[in-house]
XYZ file of C-alpha atoms in Angstrom:
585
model
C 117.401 -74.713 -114.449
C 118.638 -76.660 -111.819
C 121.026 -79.863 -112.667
C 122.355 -82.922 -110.704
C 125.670 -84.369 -110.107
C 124.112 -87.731 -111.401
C 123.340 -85.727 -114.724
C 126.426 -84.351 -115.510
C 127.737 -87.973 -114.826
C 125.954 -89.650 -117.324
C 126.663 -86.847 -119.688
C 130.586 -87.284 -119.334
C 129.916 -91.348 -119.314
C 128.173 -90.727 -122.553
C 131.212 -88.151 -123.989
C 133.504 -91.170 -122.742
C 131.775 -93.856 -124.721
C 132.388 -92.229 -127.989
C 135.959 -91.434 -127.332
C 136.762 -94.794 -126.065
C 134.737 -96.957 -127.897
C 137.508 -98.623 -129.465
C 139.874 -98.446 -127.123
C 140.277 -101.161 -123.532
C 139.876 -98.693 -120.635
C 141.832 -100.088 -117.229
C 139.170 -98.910 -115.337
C 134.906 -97.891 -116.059
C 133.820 -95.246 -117.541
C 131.839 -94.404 -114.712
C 134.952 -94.256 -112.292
C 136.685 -92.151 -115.019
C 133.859 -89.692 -115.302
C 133.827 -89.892 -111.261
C 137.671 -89.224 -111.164
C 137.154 -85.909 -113.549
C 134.603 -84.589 -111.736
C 136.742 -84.932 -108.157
C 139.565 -83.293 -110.177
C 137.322 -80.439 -111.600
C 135.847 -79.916 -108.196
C 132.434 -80.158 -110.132
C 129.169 -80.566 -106.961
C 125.666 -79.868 -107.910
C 124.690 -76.081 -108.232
C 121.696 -74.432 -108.827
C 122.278 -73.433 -112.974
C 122.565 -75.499 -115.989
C 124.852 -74.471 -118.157
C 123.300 -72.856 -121.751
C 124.465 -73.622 -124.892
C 123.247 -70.979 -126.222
C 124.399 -68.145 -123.872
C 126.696 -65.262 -125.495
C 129.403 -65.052 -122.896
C 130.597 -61.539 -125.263
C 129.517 -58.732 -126.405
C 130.841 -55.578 -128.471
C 132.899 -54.377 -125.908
C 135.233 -57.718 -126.072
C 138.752 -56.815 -127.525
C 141.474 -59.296 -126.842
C 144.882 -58.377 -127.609
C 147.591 -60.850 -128.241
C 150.825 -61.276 -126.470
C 153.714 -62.974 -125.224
C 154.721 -62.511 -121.683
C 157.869 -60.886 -122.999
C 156.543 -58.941 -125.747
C 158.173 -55.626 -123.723
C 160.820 -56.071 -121.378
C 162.686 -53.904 -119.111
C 165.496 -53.730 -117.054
C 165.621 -55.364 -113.821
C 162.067 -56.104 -113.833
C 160.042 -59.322 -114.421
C 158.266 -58.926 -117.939
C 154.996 -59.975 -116.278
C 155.021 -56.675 -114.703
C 156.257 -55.078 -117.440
C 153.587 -56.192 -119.620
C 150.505 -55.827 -117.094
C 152.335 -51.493 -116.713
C 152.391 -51.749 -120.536
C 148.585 -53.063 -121.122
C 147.437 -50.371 -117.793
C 149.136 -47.234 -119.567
C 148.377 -47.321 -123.194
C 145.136 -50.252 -123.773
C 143.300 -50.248 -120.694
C 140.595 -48.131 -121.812
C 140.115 -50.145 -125.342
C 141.222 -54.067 -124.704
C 138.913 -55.891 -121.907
C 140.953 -59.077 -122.288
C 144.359 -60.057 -122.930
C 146.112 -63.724 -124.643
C 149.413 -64.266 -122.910
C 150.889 -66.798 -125.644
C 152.568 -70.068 -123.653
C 154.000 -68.533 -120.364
C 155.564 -71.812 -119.139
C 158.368 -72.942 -118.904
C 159.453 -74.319 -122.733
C 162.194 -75.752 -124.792
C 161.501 -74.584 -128.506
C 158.914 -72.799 -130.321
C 158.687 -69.755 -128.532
C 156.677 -71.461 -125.522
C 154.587 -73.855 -127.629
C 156.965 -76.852 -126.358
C 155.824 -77.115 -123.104
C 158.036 -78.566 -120.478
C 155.893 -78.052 -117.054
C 152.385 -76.601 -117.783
C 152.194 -76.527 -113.822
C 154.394 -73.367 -113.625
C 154.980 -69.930 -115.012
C 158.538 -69.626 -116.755
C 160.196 -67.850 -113.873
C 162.147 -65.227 -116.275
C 158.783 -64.357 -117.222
C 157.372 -64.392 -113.550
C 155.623 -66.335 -111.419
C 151.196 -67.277 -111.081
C 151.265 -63.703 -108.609
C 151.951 -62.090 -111.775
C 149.457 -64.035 -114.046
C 146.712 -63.230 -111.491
C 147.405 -59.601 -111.093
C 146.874 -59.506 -114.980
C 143.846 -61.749 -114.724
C 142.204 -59.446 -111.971
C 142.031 -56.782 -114.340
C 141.276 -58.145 -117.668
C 139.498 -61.280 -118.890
C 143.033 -63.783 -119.423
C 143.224 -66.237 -122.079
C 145.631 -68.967 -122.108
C 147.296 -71.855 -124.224
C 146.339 -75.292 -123.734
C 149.096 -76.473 -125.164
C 147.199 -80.692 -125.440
C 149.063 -82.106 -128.410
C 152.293 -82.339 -127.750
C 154.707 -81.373 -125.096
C 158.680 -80.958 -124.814
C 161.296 -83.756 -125.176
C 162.301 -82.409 -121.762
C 159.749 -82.851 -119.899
C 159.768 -84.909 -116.864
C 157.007 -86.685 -118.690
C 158.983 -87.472 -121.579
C 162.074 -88.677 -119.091
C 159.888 -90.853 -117.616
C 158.978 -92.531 -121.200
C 162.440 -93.016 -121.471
C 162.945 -94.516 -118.432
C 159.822 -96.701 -118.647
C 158.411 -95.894 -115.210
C 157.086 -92.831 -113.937
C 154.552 -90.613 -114.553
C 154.722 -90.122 -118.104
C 155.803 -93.524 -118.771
C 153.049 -94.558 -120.911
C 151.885 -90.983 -122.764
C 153.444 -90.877 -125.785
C 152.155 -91.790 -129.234
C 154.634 -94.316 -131.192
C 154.326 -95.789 -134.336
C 156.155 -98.267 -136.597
C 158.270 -96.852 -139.738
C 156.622 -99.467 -141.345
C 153.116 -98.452 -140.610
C 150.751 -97.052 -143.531
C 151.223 -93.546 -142.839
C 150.689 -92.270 -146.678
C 147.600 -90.320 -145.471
C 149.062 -88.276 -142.395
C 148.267 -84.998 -142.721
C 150.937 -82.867 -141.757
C 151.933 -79.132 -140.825
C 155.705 -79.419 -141.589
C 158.045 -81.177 -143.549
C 160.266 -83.037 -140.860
C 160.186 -86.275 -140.840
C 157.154 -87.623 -138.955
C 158.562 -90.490 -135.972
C 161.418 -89.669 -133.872
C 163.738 -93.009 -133.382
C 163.899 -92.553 -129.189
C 166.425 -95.012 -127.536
C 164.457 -95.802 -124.246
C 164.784 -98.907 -120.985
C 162.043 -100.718 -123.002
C 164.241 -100.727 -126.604
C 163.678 -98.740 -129.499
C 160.742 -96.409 -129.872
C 159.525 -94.560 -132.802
C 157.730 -91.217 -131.222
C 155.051 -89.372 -133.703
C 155.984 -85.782 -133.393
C 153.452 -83.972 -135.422
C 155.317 -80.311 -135.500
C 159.028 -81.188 -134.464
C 160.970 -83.706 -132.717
C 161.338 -81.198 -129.604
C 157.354 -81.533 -129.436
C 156.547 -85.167 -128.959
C 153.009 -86.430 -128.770
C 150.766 -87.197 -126.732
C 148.668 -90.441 -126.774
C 144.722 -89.651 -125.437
C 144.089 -93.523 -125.662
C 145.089 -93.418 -122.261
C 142.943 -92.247 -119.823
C 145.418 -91.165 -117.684
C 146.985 -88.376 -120.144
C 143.348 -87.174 -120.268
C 143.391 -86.661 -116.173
C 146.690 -84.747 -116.031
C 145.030 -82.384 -118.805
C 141.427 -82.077 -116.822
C 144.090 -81.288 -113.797
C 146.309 -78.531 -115.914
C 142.645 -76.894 -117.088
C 141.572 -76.610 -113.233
C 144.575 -75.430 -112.417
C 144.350 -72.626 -114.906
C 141.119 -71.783 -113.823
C 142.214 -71.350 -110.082
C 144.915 -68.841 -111.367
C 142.011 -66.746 -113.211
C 141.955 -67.961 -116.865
C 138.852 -67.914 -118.337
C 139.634 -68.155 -121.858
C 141.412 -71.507 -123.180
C 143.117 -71.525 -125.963
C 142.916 -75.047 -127.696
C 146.207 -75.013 -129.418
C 146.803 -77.363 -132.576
C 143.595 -79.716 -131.456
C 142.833 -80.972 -134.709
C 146.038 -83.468 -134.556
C 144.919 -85.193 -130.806
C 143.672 -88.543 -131.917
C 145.662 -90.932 -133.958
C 144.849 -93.538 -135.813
C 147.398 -95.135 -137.980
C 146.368 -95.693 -141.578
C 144.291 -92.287 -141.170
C 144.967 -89.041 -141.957
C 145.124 -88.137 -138.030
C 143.256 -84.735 -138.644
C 139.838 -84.042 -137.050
C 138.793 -87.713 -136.222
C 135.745 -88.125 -134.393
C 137.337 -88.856 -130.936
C 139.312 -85.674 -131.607
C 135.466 -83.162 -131.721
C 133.903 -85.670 -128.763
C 137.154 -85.224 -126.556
C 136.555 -81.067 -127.241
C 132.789 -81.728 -126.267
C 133.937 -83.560 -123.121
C 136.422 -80.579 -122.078
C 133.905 -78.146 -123.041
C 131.439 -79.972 -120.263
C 133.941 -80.247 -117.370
C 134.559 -76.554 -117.853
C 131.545 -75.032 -118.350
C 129.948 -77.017 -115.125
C 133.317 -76.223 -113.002
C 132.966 -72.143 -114.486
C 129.613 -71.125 -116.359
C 131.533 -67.959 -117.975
C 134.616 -69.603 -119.411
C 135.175 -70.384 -122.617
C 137.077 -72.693 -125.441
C 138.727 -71.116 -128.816
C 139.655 -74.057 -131.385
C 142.917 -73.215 -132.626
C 142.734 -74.963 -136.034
C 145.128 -73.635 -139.048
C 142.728 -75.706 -141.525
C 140.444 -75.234 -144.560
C 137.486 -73.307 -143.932
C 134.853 -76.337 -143.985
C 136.883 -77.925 -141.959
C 137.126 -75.349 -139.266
C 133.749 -74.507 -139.136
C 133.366 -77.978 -137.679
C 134.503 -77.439 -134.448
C 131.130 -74.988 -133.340
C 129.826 -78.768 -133.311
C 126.069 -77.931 -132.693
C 127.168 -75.026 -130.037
C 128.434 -77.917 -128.589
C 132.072 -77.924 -129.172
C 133.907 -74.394 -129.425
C 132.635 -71.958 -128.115
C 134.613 -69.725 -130.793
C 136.722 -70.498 -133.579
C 139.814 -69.315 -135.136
C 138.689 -67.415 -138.627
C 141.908 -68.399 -140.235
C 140.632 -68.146 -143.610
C 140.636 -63.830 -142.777
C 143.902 -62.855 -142.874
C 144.724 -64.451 -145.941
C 141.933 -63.277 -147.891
C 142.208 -59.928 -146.460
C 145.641 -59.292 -147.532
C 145.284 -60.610 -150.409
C 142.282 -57.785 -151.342
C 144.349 -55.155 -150.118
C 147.206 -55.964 -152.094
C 145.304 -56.399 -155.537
C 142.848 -54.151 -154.953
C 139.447 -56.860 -155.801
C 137.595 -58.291 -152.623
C 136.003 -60.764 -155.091
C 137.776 -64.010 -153.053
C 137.041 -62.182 -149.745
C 133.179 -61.404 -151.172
C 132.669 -64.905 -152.355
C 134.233 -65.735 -149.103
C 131.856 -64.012 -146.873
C 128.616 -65.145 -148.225
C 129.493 -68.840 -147.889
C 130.183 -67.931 -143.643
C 127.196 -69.343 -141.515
C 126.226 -66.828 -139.130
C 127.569 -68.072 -135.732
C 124.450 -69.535 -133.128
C 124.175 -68.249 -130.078
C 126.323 -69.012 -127.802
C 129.291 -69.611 -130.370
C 131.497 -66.748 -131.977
C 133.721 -66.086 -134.831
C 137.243 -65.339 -133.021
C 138.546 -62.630 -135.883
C 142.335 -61.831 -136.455
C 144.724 -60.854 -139.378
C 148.291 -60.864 -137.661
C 149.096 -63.357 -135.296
C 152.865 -64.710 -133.484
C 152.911 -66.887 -136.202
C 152.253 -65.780 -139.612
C 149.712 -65.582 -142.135
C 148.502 -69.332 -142.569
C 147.677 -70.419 -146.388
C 146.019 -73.889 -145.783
C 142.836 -71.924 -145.060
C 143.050 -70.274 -148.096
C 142.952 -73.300 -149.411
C 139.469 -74.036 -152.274
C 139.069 -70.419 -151.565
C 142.355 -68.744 -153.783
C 143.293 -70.537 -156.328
C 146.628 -71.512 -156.800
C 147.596 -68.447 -159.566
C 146.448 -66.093 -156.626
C 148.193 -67.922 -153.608
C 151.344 -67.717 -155.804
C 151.062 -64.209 -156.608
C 150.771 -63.241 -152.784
C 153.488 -65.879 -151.725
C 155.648 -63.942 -154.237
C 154.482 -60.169 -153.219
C 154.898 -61.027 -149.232
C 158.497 -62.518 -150.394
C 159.059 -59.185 -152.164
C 158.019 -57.011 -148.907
C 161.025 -58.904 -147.064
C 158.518 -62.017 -145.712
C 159.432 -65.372 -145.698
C 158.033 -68.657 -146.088
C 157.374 -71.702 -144.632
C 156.362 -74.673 -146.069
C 154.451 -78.155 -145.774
C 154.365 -81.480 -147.404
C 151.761 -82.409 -149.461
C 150.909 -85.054 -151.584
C 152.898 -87.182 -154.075
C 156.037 -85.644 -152.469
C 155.269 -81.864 -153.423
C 156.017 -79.072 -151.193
C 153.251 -76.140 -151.020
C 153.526 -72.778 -148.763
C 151.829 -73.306 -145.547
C 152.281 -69.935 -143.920
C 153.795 -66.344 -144.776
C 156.438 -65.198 -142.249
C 155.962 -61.312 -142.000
C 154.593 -58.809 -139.951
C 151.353 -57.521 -141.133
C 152.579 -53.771 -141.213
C 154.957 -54.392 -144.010
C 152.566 -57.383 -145.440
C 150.599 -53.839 -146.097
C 153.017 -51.730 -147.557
C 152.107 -52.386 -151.087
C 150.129 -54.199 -153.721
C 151.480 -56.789 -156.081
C 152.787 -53.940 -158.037
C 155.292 -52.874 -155.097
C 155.398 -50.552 -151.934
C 154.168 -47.511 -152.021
C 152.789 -44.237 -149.751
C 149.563 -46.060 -148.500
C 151.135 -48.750 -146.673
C 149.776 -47.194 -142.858
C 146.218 -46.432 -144.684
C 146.123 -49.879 -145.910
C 147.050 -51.274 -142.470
C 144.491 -49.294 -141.341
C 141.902 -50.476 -143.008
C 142.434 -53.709 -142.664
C 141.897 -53.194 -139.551
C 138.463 -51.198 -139.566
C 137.467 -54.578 -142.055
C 138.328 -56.758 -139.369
C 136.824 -55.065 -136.287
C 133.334 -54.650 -137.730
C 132.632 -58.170 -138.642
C 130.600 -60.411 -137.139
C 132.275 -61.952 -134.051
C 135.052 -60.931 -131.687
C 138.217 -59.581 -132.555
C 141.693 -60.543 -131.397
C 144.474 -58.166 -131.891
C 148.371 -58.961 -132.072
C 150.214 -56.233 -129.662
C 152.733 -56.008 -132.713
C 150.067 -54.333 -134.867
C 148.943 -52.194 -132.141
C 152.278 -51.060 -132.052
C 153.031 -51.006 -135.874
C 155.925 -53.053 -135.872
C 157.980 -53.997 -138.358
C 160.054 -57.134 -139.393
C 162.471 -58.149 -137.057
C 165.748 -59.472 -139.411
C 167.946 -59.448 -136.247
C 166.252 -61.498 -134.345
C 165.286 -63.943 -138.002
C 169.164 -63.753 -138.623
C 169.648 -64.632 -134.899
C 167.332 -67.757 -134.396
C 167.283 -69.068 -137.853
C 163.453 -69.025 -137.469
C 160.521 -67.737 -139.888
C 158.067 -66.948 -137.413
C 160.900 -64.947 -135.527
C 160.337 -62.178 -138.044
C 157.140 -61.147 -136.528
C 158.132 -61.579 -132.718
C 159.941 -58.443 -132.200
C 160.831 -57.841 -128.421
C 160.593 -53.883 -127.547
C 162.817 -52.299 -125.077
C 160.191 -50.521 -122.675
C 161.802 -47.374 -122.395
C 162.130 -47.235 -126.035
C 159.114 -48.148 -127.126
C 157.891 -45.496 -124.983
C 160.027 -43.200 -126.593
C 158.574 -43.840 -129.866
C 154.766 -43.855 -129.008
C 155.392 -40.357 -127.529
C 156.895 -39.389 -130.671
C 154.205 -38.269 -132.876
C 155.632 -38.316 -136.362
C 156.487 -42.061 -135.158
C 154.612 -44.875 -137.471
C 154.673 -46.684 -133.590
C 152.809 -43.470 -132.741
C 150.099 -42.891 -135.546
C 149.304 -46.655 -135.489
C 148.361 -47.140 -131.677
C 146.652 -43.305 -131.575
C 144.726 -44.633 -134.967
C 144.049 -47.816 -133.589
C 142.516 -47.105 -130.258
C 139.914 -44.647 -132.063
C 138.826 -47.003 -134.265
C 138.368 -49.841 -131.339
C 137.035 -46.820 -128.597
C 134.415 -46.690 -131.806
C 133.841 -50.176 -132.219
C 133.445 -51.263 -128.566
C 129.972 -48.184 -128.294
C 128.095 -49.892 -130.995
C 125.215 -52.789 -130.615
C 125.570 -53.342 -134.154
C 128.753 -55.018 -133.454
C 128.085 -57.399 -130.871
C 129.982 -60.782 -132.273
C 126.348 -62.004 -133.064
C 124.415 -59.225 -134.433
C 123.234 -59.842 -137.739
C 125.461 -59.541 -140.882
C 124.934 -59.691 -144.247
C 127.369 -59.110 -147.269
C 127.044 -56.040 -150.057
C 127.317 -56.446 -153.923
C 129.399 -53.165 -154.435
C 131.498 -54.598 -156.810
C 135.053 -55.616 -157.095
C 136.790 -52.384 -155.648
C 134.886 -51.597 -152.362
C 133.934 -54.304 -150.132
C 131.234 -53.787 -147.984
C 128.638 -55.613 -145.330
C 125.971 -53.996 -143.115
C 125.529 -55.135 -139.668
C 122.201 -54.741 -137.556
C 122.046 -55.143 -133.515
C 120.176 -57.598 -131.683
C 117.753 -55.307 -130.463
C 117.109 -54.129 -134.720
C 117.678 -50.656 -133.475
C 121.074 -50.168 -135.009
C 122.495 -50.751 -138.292
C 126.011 -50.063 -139.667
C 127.063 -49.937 -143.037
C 130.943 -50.874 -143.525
C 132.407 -50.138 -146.932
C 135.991 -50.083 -147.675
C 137.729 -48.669 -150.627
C 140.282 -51.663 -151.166
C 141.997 -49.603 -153.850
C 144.984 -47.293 -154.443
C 142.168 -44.945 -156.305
C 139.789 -42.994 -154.756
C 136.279 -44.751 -155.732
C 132.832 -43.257 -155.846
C 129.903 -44.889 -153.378
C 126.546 -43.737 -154.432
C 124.070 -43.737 -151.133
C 121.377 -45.174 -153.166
C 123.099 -48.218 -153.425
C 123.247 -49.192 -149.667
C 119.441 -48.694 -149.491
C 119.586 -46.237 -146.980
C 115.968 -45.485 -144.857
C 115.691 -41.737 -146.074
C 114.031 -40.586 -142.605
C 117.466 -41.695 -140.857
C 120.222 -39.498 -140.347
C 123.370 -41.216 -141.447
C 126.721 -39.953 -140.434
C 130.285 -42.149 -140.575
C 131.270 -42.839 -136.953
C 135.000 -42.595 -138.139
C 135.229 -39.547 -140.016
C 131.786 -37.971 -138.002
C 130.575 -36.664 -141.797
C 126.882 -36.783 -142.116
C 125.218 -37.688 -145.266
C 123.837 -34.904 -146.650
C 120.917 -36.246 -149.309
C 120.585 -39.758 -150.171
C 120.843 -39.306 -153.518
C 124.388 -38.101 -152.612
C 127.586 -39.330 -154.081
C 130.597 -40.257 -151.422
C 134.140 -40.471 -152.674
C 136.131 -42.756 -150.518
C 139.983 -41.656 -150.286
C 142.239 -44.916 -151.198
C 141.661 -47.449 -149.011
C 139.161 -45.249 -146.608
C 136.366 -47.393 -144.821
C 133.405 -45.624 -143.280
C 130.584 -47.067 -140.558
C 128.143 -45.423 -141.663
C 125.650 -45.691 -139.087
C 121.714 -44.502 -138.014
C 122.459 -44.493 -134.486
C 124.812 -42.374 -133.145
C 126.794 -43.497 -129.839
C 129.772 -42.200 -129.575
C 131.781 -40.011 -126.989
């Protein structure tokens, strides 16, 4: 279907009306929406965009990492990362998330001083294309906030500049009793600037000030950074902490309506500039609220599901999937054309606000308290009526997995492990933190060091090292990645797990969870069932239903059911695909 320039006008005029409705615009909306589509380079072409076009399938495997994840000497970590990704993942990840590779002030990159250039001790855009001409690249859009040193932010000081005018203030007077909030600094930073005494919001910290999209022109220097991005060979934007962008005072300044129509507007100027990229929300929120941002496959194209990780752990570590069950059958299946984007370690921690209505607060306590005991750490939010509550668990999710609520124990690496072959068979596409690849553990030099939480799980391996140890076979380093890679080599053959194939959730009781999955197509089905236990459990085949003149053999383990009226005993914290379809090399 063919489109006009004159359509996708009036389609960004009409994004523009609801964002600005309430807000005096120095210029029309119809010169705005002309200005974005000169600075997209957006012309007519001969496709529409669909809304309903997977842009994925079951070979999509993104891992996670920072540019300087693996460093060695005398070489740029760009390089060292893109000889890192070539040697050992190359056959199992299609696409790779460098986290913030600019240059930054705090935050490990997520306090963005230039988002025009790559940090140079990192490298420099040759290096960032080289990566993205052999895998799919994702990258931060780091559109909240940016650094206190930015030329931006010098220029508020100033008063003139560009920059001048970009910044959110507030009064400490103002009604802000409803702001909801990640941290527990205080919320305005008192800024001495040319034009007096300014009181900046600062959402996360006072390094990362931010930014105010009532003004058009902070919208244009974003469109700009995106097409930018997109020249260099991202196709996979990362919309980092978006649920804070529009402020209202007296609100709660969390997932306002101009916030969802400014992701619908970015989602338009990039899908008409580059029909195969693609938005991930990055929202650390309750569930309901998350699920928000697919819009009507209008919005995200995936989102975050940051309710996994804690739900997951916490089944491993008690050994009852009832809160991940329950969990599970509430999930919408995901339209076409928008994904689940599954993870359960990230370079933050293990976020508890999505948790939130979904553990109750006896369970949340009981896994702040075990991760505390496996050497995590935690960091915490304000809430209401002046309480603190844990917002995150700082710890790697190797030793997250080392033991249940009754302590470590020998299983840790199966546990890991399975959490693992959960998370890569369910619906949607899977992300997967280079740390856990790598089975790393907590990093207490570098926590002691920085005097950071989240420093814990962002380990920096020498290369040589690190090479040493994944050649080492008794390694954990070793096992992991060789016991990782099979299970993803498995994953990536099997229609059944395209992000949108059909999923549906298993009453198996409390100790093994289980789902079965069923391709596109209807000509595959998978059965997943994990024992979440420190006990080996009994599966009887008659419960899964299974269509007698099938063969059925576990694509893990390659054992073939036998009879159907068969008995399987799953090992402690085993999971078998059990599947009627056998592709696999």
């Amino acid at each position: 279907m063919s489109y006009s320039l004159q359509n996708v006008r009036q389609k960004i005029c009409h994004h523009l009306d609801a964002i600005y409705q309430d807000v005096s615009l120095p210029c029309s909306q119809e010169q705005l929406a002309d200005d974005l589509l000169a600075i997209m380079n957006i012309s007519d072409k001969d496709h529409c965009p669909s809304p309903h076009q997977n842009q994925w399938n079951e070979q999509d495997v993104i891992l996670i990492s920072y540019g300087d994840s693996i460093i060695k000497d005398n070489e740029k970590p760009l390089k060292t990362l893109h000889t890192m990704l070539n040697r050992y993942f190359k056959q199992a990840i299609n696409s790779v998330h460098i986290l913030p590779f600019f240059p930054y002030s705090s935050d490990d990159g997520f306090s963005v001083i230039d988002y025009s250039s790559v940090n140079e001790a990192l490298g420099d855009w040759q290096d960032i294309q080289a990566i993205s001409s052999d895998y799919k690249l994702m990258a931060d859009l780091v559109i909240n906030h940016c650094s206190s040193r930015s030329k931006w932010f010098e220029n508020f000081i100033a008063g003139e500049g560009v920059g001048h005018d970009y910044f959110f203030t507030a009064e400490p007077s103002d009604d802000l009793s409803d702001v909801v909030r990640p941290r527990t600094s205080p919320l305005l930073r008192e800024t001495n600037t040319q034009k007096g005494t300014k009181h900046v919001w600062c959402t996360f910290s006072h390094d990362q000030v931010d930014l105010d999209f009532r003004n058009p022109e902070v919208l244009k220097s974003f469109v700009s950074i995106i097409r930018l991005y997109l020249d260099q060979g991202v196709k996979i934007f990362r919309f980092d902490a978006i649920a804070f962008l529009w402020k209202i005072v007296g609100t709660s300044c969390i997932n306002l309506p101009q916030t969802h129509e400014t992701v619908r507007l970015l989602r338009t100027l990039i899908e008409y500039a580059c029909s195969d990229a693609i938005i991930i929300t990055e929202t650390n929120i309750p569930n309901r609220q998350n699920l928000m941002y697919f819009g009507n496959a209008n919005e995200a194209h995936c989102i975050y599901n940051f309710s996994l990780p804690p739900l997951l752990v916490n089944t491993l570590i008690t050994g009852d999937c009832t809160y991940l069950k329950t969990w599970m059958m509430s999930m919408p299946p995901a339209q076409n054309g928008t994904a689940y984007f599954n993870f359960i370690a990230s370079h933050d921690g293990i976020g508890l606000r999505p948790a939130e209505g979904l553990l109750s607060e006896q369970e949340i306590n009981v896994l702040v308290n075990t991760m505390q005991s496996f050497g995590g750490k935690i960091s915490w939010r304000n809430a209401d009526n002046g309480q603190v509550k844990p917002y995150e668990m700082n710890i790697t999710l190797y030793d997250a997995l080392q033991g249940t609520t009754a302590g470590p124990d020998k299983y840790g690496q199966d546990r890991f492990i399975s959490a693992h072959a959960i998370m890569l068979a369910l619906e949607g596409i899977p992300g997967l933190y280079i740390h856990s690849l790598l089975g790393t553990s907590n990093d207490y030099e570098k926590l002691k060091n920085t005097q950071h939480n989240r420093a814990i799980n962002r380990h920096r391996w020498d290369y040589n090292k690190l090479n040493e140890q994944l050649s080492t076979p008794h390694s954990q380093h070793h096992q992991v990645l060789e016991r990782m890679l099979h299970l993803i080599n498995i994953r990536k053959q099997q229609a059944a797990f395209h992000p949108n194939a059909t999923q549906f959730t298993l009453q198996l009781g409390t100790k093994l969870f289980g789902f079965w999955r069923q391709s596109i197509d209807r000509t595959q089905s998978i059965f997943c069932v994990a024992n979440v236990t420190n006990e080996p459990i009994s599966l009887a085949m008659s419960d899964l239903n299974l269509i007698d003149t099938n063969n059925w053999v576990d694509l893990i383990s390659e054992q073939q059911v036998s009879h159907m009226g068969d008995e399987w005993t799953l090992a402690p914290y085993q999971t078998i695909w059990l599947t009627n379809h056998i592709d696999i090399d």
